[in-house]
mmCIF file of C-alpha atoms and ligand atoms in Angstrom:
data_model
loop_
_atom_site.group_PDB
_atom_site.id
_atom_site.type_symbol
_atom_site.label_atom_id
_atom_site.label_comp_id
_atom_site.label_asym_id
_atom_site.label_seq_id
_atom_site.Cartn_x
_atom_site.Cartn_y
_atom_site.Cartn_z
ATOM 1 C CA MET A 1 -76.994 42.527 62.883
ATOM 2 C CA LYS A 2 -78.384 42.557 59.321
ATOM 3 C CA ILE A 3 -78.486 39.116 57.775
ATOM 4 C CA ILE A 4 -79.628 37.877 54.365
ATOM 5 C CA MET A 5 -80.498 34.249 53.650
ATOM 6 C CA LEU A 6 -79.593 33.048 50.160
ATOM 7 C CA GLY A 7 -80.342 29.663 48.644
ATOM 8 C CA ALA A 8 -82.715 27.845 46.316
ATOM 9 C CA PRO A 9 -86.410 27.517 47.138
ATOM 10 C CA GLY A 10 -86.610 24.745 49.717
ATOM 11 C CA ALA A 11 -82.960 24.967 50.787
ATOM 12 C CA GLY A 12 -84.037 25.622 54.374
ATOM 13 C CA LYS A 13 -83.752 29.418 54.480
ATOM 14 C CA GLY A 14 -86.983 29.875 56.398
ATOM 15 C CA THR A 15 -86.212 27.086 58.856
ATOM 16 C CA GLN A 16 -82.796 28.568 59.647
ATOM 17 C CA ALA A 17 -84.030 32.181 59.628
ATOM 18 C CA LYS A 18 -86.543 31.327 62.356
ATOM 19 C CA MET A 19 -83.779 29.769 64.489
ATOM 20 C CA ILE A 20 -81.536 32.802 63.926
ATOM 21 C CA ALA A 21 -84.369 35.168 64.854
ATOM 22 C CA ASP A 22 -84.962 33.265 68.109
ATOM 23 C CA LYS A 23 -81.296 33.080 69.118
ATOM 24 C CA TYR A 24 -80.262 36.630 68.221
ATOM 25 C CA GLN A 25 -83.599 38.249 69.082
ATOM 26 C CA ILE A 26 -84.118 39.978 65.754
ATOM 27 C CA PRO A 27 -87.207 39.880 63.521
ATOM 28 C CA HIS A 28 -87.524 37.260 60.760
ATOM 29 C CA VAL A 29 -88.683 39.113 57.660
ATOM 30 C CA SER A 30 -89.958 36.859 54.861
ATOM 31 C CA THR A 31 -91.386 38.461 51.712
ATOM 32 C CA GLY A 32 -93.051 35.125 50.872
ATOM 33 C CA ASP A 33 -94.834 35.154 54.262
ATOM 34 C CA ILE A 34 -95.920 38.773 53.730
ATOM 35 C CA PHE A 35 -97.339 37.901 50.295
ATOM 36 C CA ARG A 36 -99.107 34.795 51.670
ATOM 37 C CA ALA A 37 -100.643 36.866 54.488
ATOM 38 C CA ASN A 38 -101.929 39.315 51.861
ATOM 39 C CA ILE A 39 -103.387 36.464 49.792
ATOM 40 C CA LYS A 40 -105.100 35.059 52.883
ATOM 41 C CA ASN A 41 -106.585 38.466 53.713
ATOM 42 C CA GLY A 42 -107.698 39.020 50.101
ATOM 43 C CA THR A 43 -105.843 42.326 49.615
ATOM 44 C CA GLU A 44 -105.164 43.904 46.201
ATOM 45 C CA LEU A 45 -101.448 43.170 46.648
ATOM 46 C CA GLY A 46 -102.250 39.557 47.481
ATOM 47 C CA LYS A 47 -104.368 39.168 44.332
ATOM 48 C CA LYS A 48 -101.598 40.568 42.148
ATOM 49 C CA ALA A 49 -98.858 38.513 43.816
ATOM 50 C CA LYS A 50 -100.781 35.223 43.668
ATOM 51 C CA THR A 51 -100.792 34.954 39.868
ATOM 52 C CA TYR A 52 -96.989 35.170 39.803
ATOM 53 C CA MET A 53 -96.456 32.909 42.802
ATOM 54 C CA ASP A 54 -98.726 30.132 41.509
ATOM 55 C CA ALA A 55 -96.804 30.149 38.219
ATOM 56 C CA GLY A 56 -93.514 29.866 40.091
ATOM 57 C CA GLU A 57 -92.432 33.295 38.819
ATOM 58 C CA LEU A 58 -91.087 36.172 40.865
ATOM 59 C CA VAL A 59 -93.431 38.949 41.903
ATOM 60 C CA PRO A 60 -92.267 42.095 40.042
ATOM 61 C CA ASP A 61 -89.721 44.293 41.833
ATOM 62 C CA GLU A 62 -92.186 47.238 41.812
ATOM 63 C CA LEU A 63 -94.514 45.281 44.111
ATOM 64 C CA THR A 64 -91.758 43.869 46.281
ATOM 65 C CA VAL A 65 -89.109 46.493 47.000
ATOM 66 C CA ASP A 66 -91.280 49.187 48.652
ATOM 67 C CA LEU A 67 -93.023 46.546 50.715
ATOM 68 C CA LEU A 68 -89.707 45.279 52.081
ATOM 69 C CA MET A 69 -88.315 48.781 52.653
ATOM 70 C CA ASP A 70 -91.412 49.697 54.679
ATOM 71 C CA ARG A 71 -91.049 46.571 56.768
ATOM 72 C CA ILE A 72 -87.385 47.141 57.669
ATOM 73 C CA SER A 73 -88.130 50.764 58.593
ATOM 74 C CA GLN A 74 -90.381 49.571 61.438
ATOM 75 C CA PRO A 75 -89.043 50.167 64.968
ATOM 76 C CA ASP A 76 -88.569 46.443 65.708
ATOM 77 C CA CYS A 77 -85.969 46.291 62.913
ATOM 78 C CA ALA A 78 -83.789 49.012 64.464
ATOM 79 C CA ASN A 79 -81.257 46.510 65.833
ATOM 80 C CA GLY A 80 -81.193 44.332 62.749
ATOM 81 C CA TYR A 81 -83.191 41.574 61.074
ATOM 82 C CA VAL A 82 -82.855 38.392 59.118
ATOM 83 C CA LEU A 83 -84.198 38.690 55.565
ATOM 84 C CA ASP A 84 -85.563 35.460 54.102
ATOM 85 C CA GLY A 85 -86.478 35.537 50.401
ATOM 86 C CA PHE A 86 -85.282 39.073 49.751
ATOM 87 C CA PRO A 87 -83.346 40.133 47.737
ATOM 88 C CA ARG A 88 -84.068 37.706 44.909
ATOM 89 C CA THR A 89 -82.834 39.807 41.976
ATOM 90 C CA ILE A 90 -79.827 42.072 41.408
ATOM 91 C CA PRO A 91 -82.051 45.198 41.186
ATOM 92 C CA GLN A 92 -83.576 44.279 44.581
ATOM 93 C CA ALA A 93 -80.097 43.891 46.078
ATOM 94 C CA GLU A 94 -79.027 47.238 44.635
ATOM 95 C CA CYS A 95 -82.127 48.986 46.057
ATOM 96 C CA LEU A 96 -81.459 47.502 49.477
ATOM 97 C CA GLU A 97 -77.794 48.496 49.338
ATOM 98 C CA LYS A 98 -78.672 52.070 48.358
ATOM 99 C CA ALA A 99 -81.303 52.409 51.085
ATOM 100 C CA LEU A 100 -78.867 51.126 53.702
ATOM 101 C CA GLU A 101 -76.024 53.332 52.428
ATOM 102 C CA GLU A 102 -78.217 56.378 52.982
ATOM 103 C CA ARG A 103 -78.179 55.473 56.670
ATOM 104 C CA GLN A 104 -74.465 54.520 56.673
ATOM 105 C CA GLU A 105 -75.451 50.885 57.060
ATOM 106 C CA ALA A 106 -74.757 47.678 55.159
ATOM 107 C CA VAL A 107 -75.640 43.987 55.147
ATOM 108 C CA ASP A 108 -73.383 42.235 57.676
ATOM 109 C CA PHE A 109 -73.818 38.598 56.623
ATOM 110 C CA ALA A 110 -75.189 36.867 53.524
ATOM 111 C CA ILE A 111 -75.637 33.182 54.376
ATOM 112 C CA ASP A 112 -75.891 30.892 51.357
ATOM 113 C CA VAL A 113 -77.599 27.611 52.234
ATOM 114 C CA GLU A 114 -76.427 25.198 49.535
ATOM 115 C CA VAL A 115 -78.610 22.235 48.518
ATOM 116 C CA PRO A 116 -78.428 20.546 45.059
ATOM 117 C CA ASP A 117 -81.515 20.687 42.826
ATOM 118 C CA ASP A 118 -82.377 16.964 43.008
ATOM 119 C CA SER A 119 -82.639 17.090 46.799
ATOM 120 C CA ILE A 120 -84.793 20.226 46.538
ATOM 121 C CA ILE A 121 -87.473 18.485 44.479
ATOM 122 C CA LYS A 122 -87.717 15.730 47.111
ATOM 123 C CA ARG A 123 -87.859 18.192 49.990
ATOM 124 C CA MET A 124 -90.601 20.352 48.560
ATOM 125 C CA SER A 125 -93.150 17.587 48.078
ATOM 126 C CA GLY A 126 -92.883 16.874 51.814
ATOM 127 C CA ARG A 127 -93.024 20.494 52.948
ATOM 128 C CA ARG A 128 -96.021 21.528 55.020
ATOM 129 C CA ALA A 129 -96.507 25.176 55.866
ATOM 130 C CA CYS A 130 -98.349 27.127 58.526
ATOM 131 C CA LEU A 131 -99.960 30.150 56.911
ATOM 132 C CA ASN A 132 -100.616 31.673 60.327
ATOM 133 C CA CYS A 133 -97.069 31.923 61.741
ATOM 134 C CA GLY A 134 -94.929 31.011 58.712
ATOM 135 C CA ALA A 135 -93.379 27.890 60.249
ATOM 136 C CA THR A 136 -92.541 25.039 57.861
ATOM 137 C CA TYR A 137 -92.189 21.333 58.536
ATOM 138 C CA HIS A 138 -91.368 18.217 56.567
ATOM 139 C CA ILE A 139 -93.527 15.103 56.739
ATOM 140 C CA VAL A 140 -90.431 12.876 57.021
ATOM 141 C CA HIS A 141 -87.451 15.014 58.119
ATOM 142 C CA ILE A 142 -89.072 17.582 60.409
ATOM 143 C CA PRO A 143 -92.443 16.211 61.560
ATOM 144 C CA THR A 144 -94.831 18.039 63.874
ATOM 145 C CA LYS A 145 -95.775 16.600 67.285
ATOM 146 C CA VAL A 146 -99.406 16.267 66.157
ATOM 147 C CA GLU A 147 -99.868 15.393 62.474
ATOM 148 C CA GLY A 148 -101.037 18.341 60.375
ATOM 149 C CA ILE A 149 -100.937 20.868 63.258
ATOM 150 C CA CYS A 150 -98.327 23.625 63.720
ATOM 151 C CA ASP A 151 -96.137 23.061 66.821
ATOM 152 C CA ARG A 152 -95.700 26.799 67.270
ATOM 153 C CA CYS A 153 -99.256 28.116 67.018
ATOM 154 C CA GLY A 154 -101.682 25.178 66.676
ATOM 155 C CA SER A 155 -102.999 26.142 63.226
ATOM 156 C CA PRO A 156 -103.651 23.521 60.520
ATOM 157 C CA LEU A 157 -100.801 22.965 58.034
ATOM 158 C CA VAL A 158 -101.142 23.130 54.250
ATOM 159 C CA LEU A 159 -99.265 21.989 51.157
ATOM 160 C CA ARG A 160 -98.474 25.284 49.437
ATOM 161 C CA ASP A 161 -100.043 25.809 45.973
ATOM 162 C CA ASP A 162 -96.589 26.517 44.555
ATOM 163 C CA ASP A 163 -94.938 23.382 46.009
ATOM 164 C CA ARG A 164 -96.303 21.063 43.319
ATOM 165 C CA PRO A 165 -93.412 19.411 41.381
ATOM 166 C CA GLU A 166 -94.136 21.214 38.056
ATOM 167 C CA THR A 167 -94.081 24.596 39.769
ATOM 168 C CA VAL A 168 -91.002 23.730 41.818
ATOM 169 C CA LYS A 169 -89.099 23.005 38.588
ATOM 170 C CA ASN A 170 -89.927 26.452 37.263
ATOM 171 C CA ARG A 171 -89.025 28.089 40.575
ATOM 172 C CA LEU A 172 -85.630 26.387 40.434
ATOM 173 C CA ALA A 173 -85.068 27.655 36.883
ATOM 174 C CA VAL A 174 -86.037 31.163 38.000
ATOM 175 C CA TYR A 175 -83.674 30.811 40.949
ATOM 176 C CA HIS A 176 -80.701 29.914 38.754
ATOM 177 C CA GLN A 177 -81.441 32.690 36.313
ATOM 178 C CA GLN A 178 -82.400 35.598 38.566
ATOM 179 C CA THR A 179 -81.323 34.895 42.151
ATOM 180 C CA ARG A 180 -78.109 32.889 41.842
ATOM 181 C CA PRO A 181 -76.186 35.990 40.589
ATOM 182 C CA LEU A 182 -76.570 37.384 44.122
ATOM 183 C CA ILE A 183 -73.870 34.942 45.258
ATOM 184 C CA ASP A 184 -71.284 36.897 43.268
ATOM 185 C CA PHE A 185 -72.839 40.204 44.308
ATOM 186 C CA TYR A 186 -72.445 39.505 48.041
ATOM 187 C CA SER A 187 -69.124 37.745 47.554
ATOM 188 C CA SER A 188 -67.768 40.962 46.047
ATOM 189 C CA ARG A 189 -69.102 42.798 49.144
ATOM 190 C CA LYS A 190 -67.059 40.370 51.308
ATOM 191 C CA VAL A 191 -70.072 39.257 53.379
ATOM 192 C CA LEU A 192 -70.854 35.893 51.747
ATOM 193 C CA HIS A 193 -70.693 32.683 53.808
ATOM 194 C CA GLU A 194 -71.666 29.271 52.425
ATOM 195 C CA VAL A 195 -73.096 26.487 54.580
ATOM 196 C CA ASP A 196 -73.898 22.902 53.558
ATOM 197 C CA GLY A 197 -77.697 22.747 53.657
ATOM 198 C CA THR A 198 -77.880 18.980 53.112
ATOM 199 C CA GLN A 199 -76.958 18.357 56.760
ATOM 200 C CA SER A 200 -79.514 18.040 59.539
ATOM 201 C CA MET A 201 -81.335 21.220 60.547
ATOM 202 C CA GLU A 202 -79.296 21.341 63.808
ATOM 203 C CA LYS A 203 -75.919 20.918 62.039
ATOM 204 C CA VAL A 204 -76.762 23.613 59.503
ATOM 205 C CA PHE A 205 -77.669 25.943 62.351
ATOM 206 C CA ALA A 206 -74.439 25.156 64.229
ATOM 207 C CA ASP A 207 -72.466 26.127 61.096
ATOM 208 C CA ILE A 208 -74.405 29.381 60.843
ATOM 209 C CA VAL A 209 -73.724 30.198 64.494
ATOM 210 C CA LYS A 210 -69.995 29.705 63.806
ATOM 211 C CA VAL A 211 -70.300 32.454 61.195
ATOM 212 C CA LEU A 212 -72.482 34.845 63.211
ATOM 213 C CA GLY A 213 -70.779 34.285 66.572
ATOM 214 C CA GLU A 214 -72.263 33.008 69.845
HETATM 215 P P1 LIG B 301 -89.397 29.630 49.305
HETATM 216 O O1 LIG B 301 -89.559 29.506 50.804
HETATM 217 O O2 LIG B 301 -89.736 28.371 48.623
HETATM 218 O O3 LIG B 301 -88.043 30.145 48.915
HETATM 219 P P2 LIG B 301 -90.885 32.065 49.451
HETATM 220 O O4 LIG B 301 -91.899 31.851 50.471
HETATM 221 O O5 LIG B 301 -89.657 32.821 49.828
HETATM 222 O O6 LIG B 301 -90.480 30.655 48.823
HETATM 223 O O7 LIG B 301 -91.511 32.771 48.182
HETATM 224 C C1 LIG B 301 -92.657 32.258 47.551
HETATM 225 C C2 LIG B 301 -92.941 33.055 46.292
HETATM 226 O O8 LIG B 301 -93.188 34.432 46.638
HETATM 227 C C3 LIG B 301 -91.788 33.111 45.300
HETATM 228 O O9 LIG B 301 -91.766 31.988 44.432
HETATM 229 C C4 LIG B 301 -92.121 34.405 44.550
HETATM 230 O O10 LIG B 301 -93.174 34.222 43.639
HETATM 231 C C5 LIG B 301 -92.639 35.300 45.660
HETATM 232 N N1 LIG B 301 -91.556 36.104 46.279
HETATM 233 C C6 LIG B 301 -91.106 36.017 47.571
HETATM 234 N N2 LIG B 301 -90.118 36.889 47.780
HETATM 235 C C7 LIG B 301 -89.912 37.537 46.607
HETATM 236 C C8 LIG B 301 -88.998 38.548 46.161
HETATM 237 N N3 LIG B 301 -88.075 39.074 46.986
HETATM 238 N N4 LIG B 301 -89.100 38.974 44.870
HETATM 239 C C9 LIG B 301 -90.011 38.471 44.039
HETATM 240 N N5 LIG B 301 -90.880 37.508 44.380
HETATM 241 C C10 LIG B 301 -90.840 37.044 45.642
HETATM 242 P P1 LIG B 302 -86.929 27.717 52.117
HETATM 243 O O1 LIG B 302 -87.383 28.772 53.083
HETATM 244 O O2 LIG B 302 -85.496 27.877 51.714
HETATM 245 O O3 LIG B 302 -87.828 27.573 50.943
HETATM 246 P P2 LIG B 302 -87.786 25.791 54.179
HETATM 247 O O4 LIG B 302 -87.097 26.282 55.414
HETATM 248 O O5 LIG B 302 -89.236 26.042 54.059
HETATM 249 O O6 LIG B 302 -86.983 26.317 52.870
HETATM 250 O O7 LIG B 302 -87.488 24.218 54.038
HETATM 251 C C1 LIG B 302 -87.970 23.478 52.907
HETATM 252 C C2 LIG B 302 -88.428 22.108 53.367
HETATM 253 O O8 LIG B 302 -87.307 21.315 53.811
HETATM 254 C C3 LIG B 302 -89.388 22.126 54.556
HETATM 255 O O9 LIG B 302 -90.258 21.034 54.426
HETATM 256 C C4 LIG B 302 -88.471 21.957 55.752
HETATM 257 O O10 LIG B 302 -89.148 21.381 56.866
HETATM 258 C C5 LIG B 302 -87.422 21.004 55.199
HETATM 259 N N1 LIG B 302 -86.076 21.213 55.761
HETATM 260 C C6 LIG B 302 -85.510 22.360 56.202
HETATM 261 N N2 LIG B 302 -84.244 22.156 56.632
HETATM 262 C C7 LIG B 302 -84.003 20.832 56.462
HETATM 263 C C8 LIG B 302 -82.861 19.983 56.707
HETATM 264 N N3 LIG B 302 -81.704 20.484 57.196
HETATM 265 N N4 LIG B 302 -82.973 18.673 56.394
HETATM 266 C C9 LIG B 302 -84.126 18.178 55.869
HETATM 267 N N5 LIG B 302 -85.225 18.913 55.612
HETATM 268 C C10 LIG B 302 -85.172 20.223 55.897
HETATM 269 ZN ZN1 LIG B 303 -97.953 28.174 63.035
#
């Protein structure tokens, strides 16, 4: 099962992707998490990516596409995966489609998690992220058991550098300009499914399970 998560920054893609990965036993592949791991480890890629990320811009396709292709060629992705944060541009989607076509494969589901922009701004200021395992929480809506500590792995949580309101506004503009066109792209491939992301995390997941099957 090859699944793509679409939606604005902060729509809940990562939250839902983690739940999908657990239920269907497929890897959760997040390009944002891969970049953040590289930043944390001080790699060349991380240094390059950070300047774009902190400005709320997309990391150039040249730095992103090969990285993702390598990841989904790993043995654990043989039975499928859930992609979170990739593709984010039409050229990325075309590269993915071409690479899959070469293996007579295709994306099975593109899940669009819909949340209006004004709710996004509110959500992001309360987001807290674990840079160790990629889990995200919300100080009001999805709190951790112990304040500031990841439920999954026990690491301290952070407010991401790019979750400041000014940066979030730019990320939303970038989303509408560069990523939103993917809705039409996957609709024309007949794999697009929209879910209402303003519902509780559990209700959103239940709607996704209706699409993917039990
Ligand atoms: P969010 O969870 O808010 O959607 P991500 O963690 O997916 O954010 O991404 C954080 C940042 O990493 C993006 O704003 C962008 O700079 C960069 N990034 C992640 N994935 C991609 C991608 N597929 N193409 C270009 N840039 C990306
Ligand atoms: P994305 O990966 O799309 O950027 P996240 O999954 O990181 O989004 O979620 C963004 C923020 O909203 C996080 O703080 C997360 O805990 C919170 N969140 C996720 N789903 C919901 C929901 N259904 N209702 C309220 N808050 C949510
Ligand atoms: Zn964690």
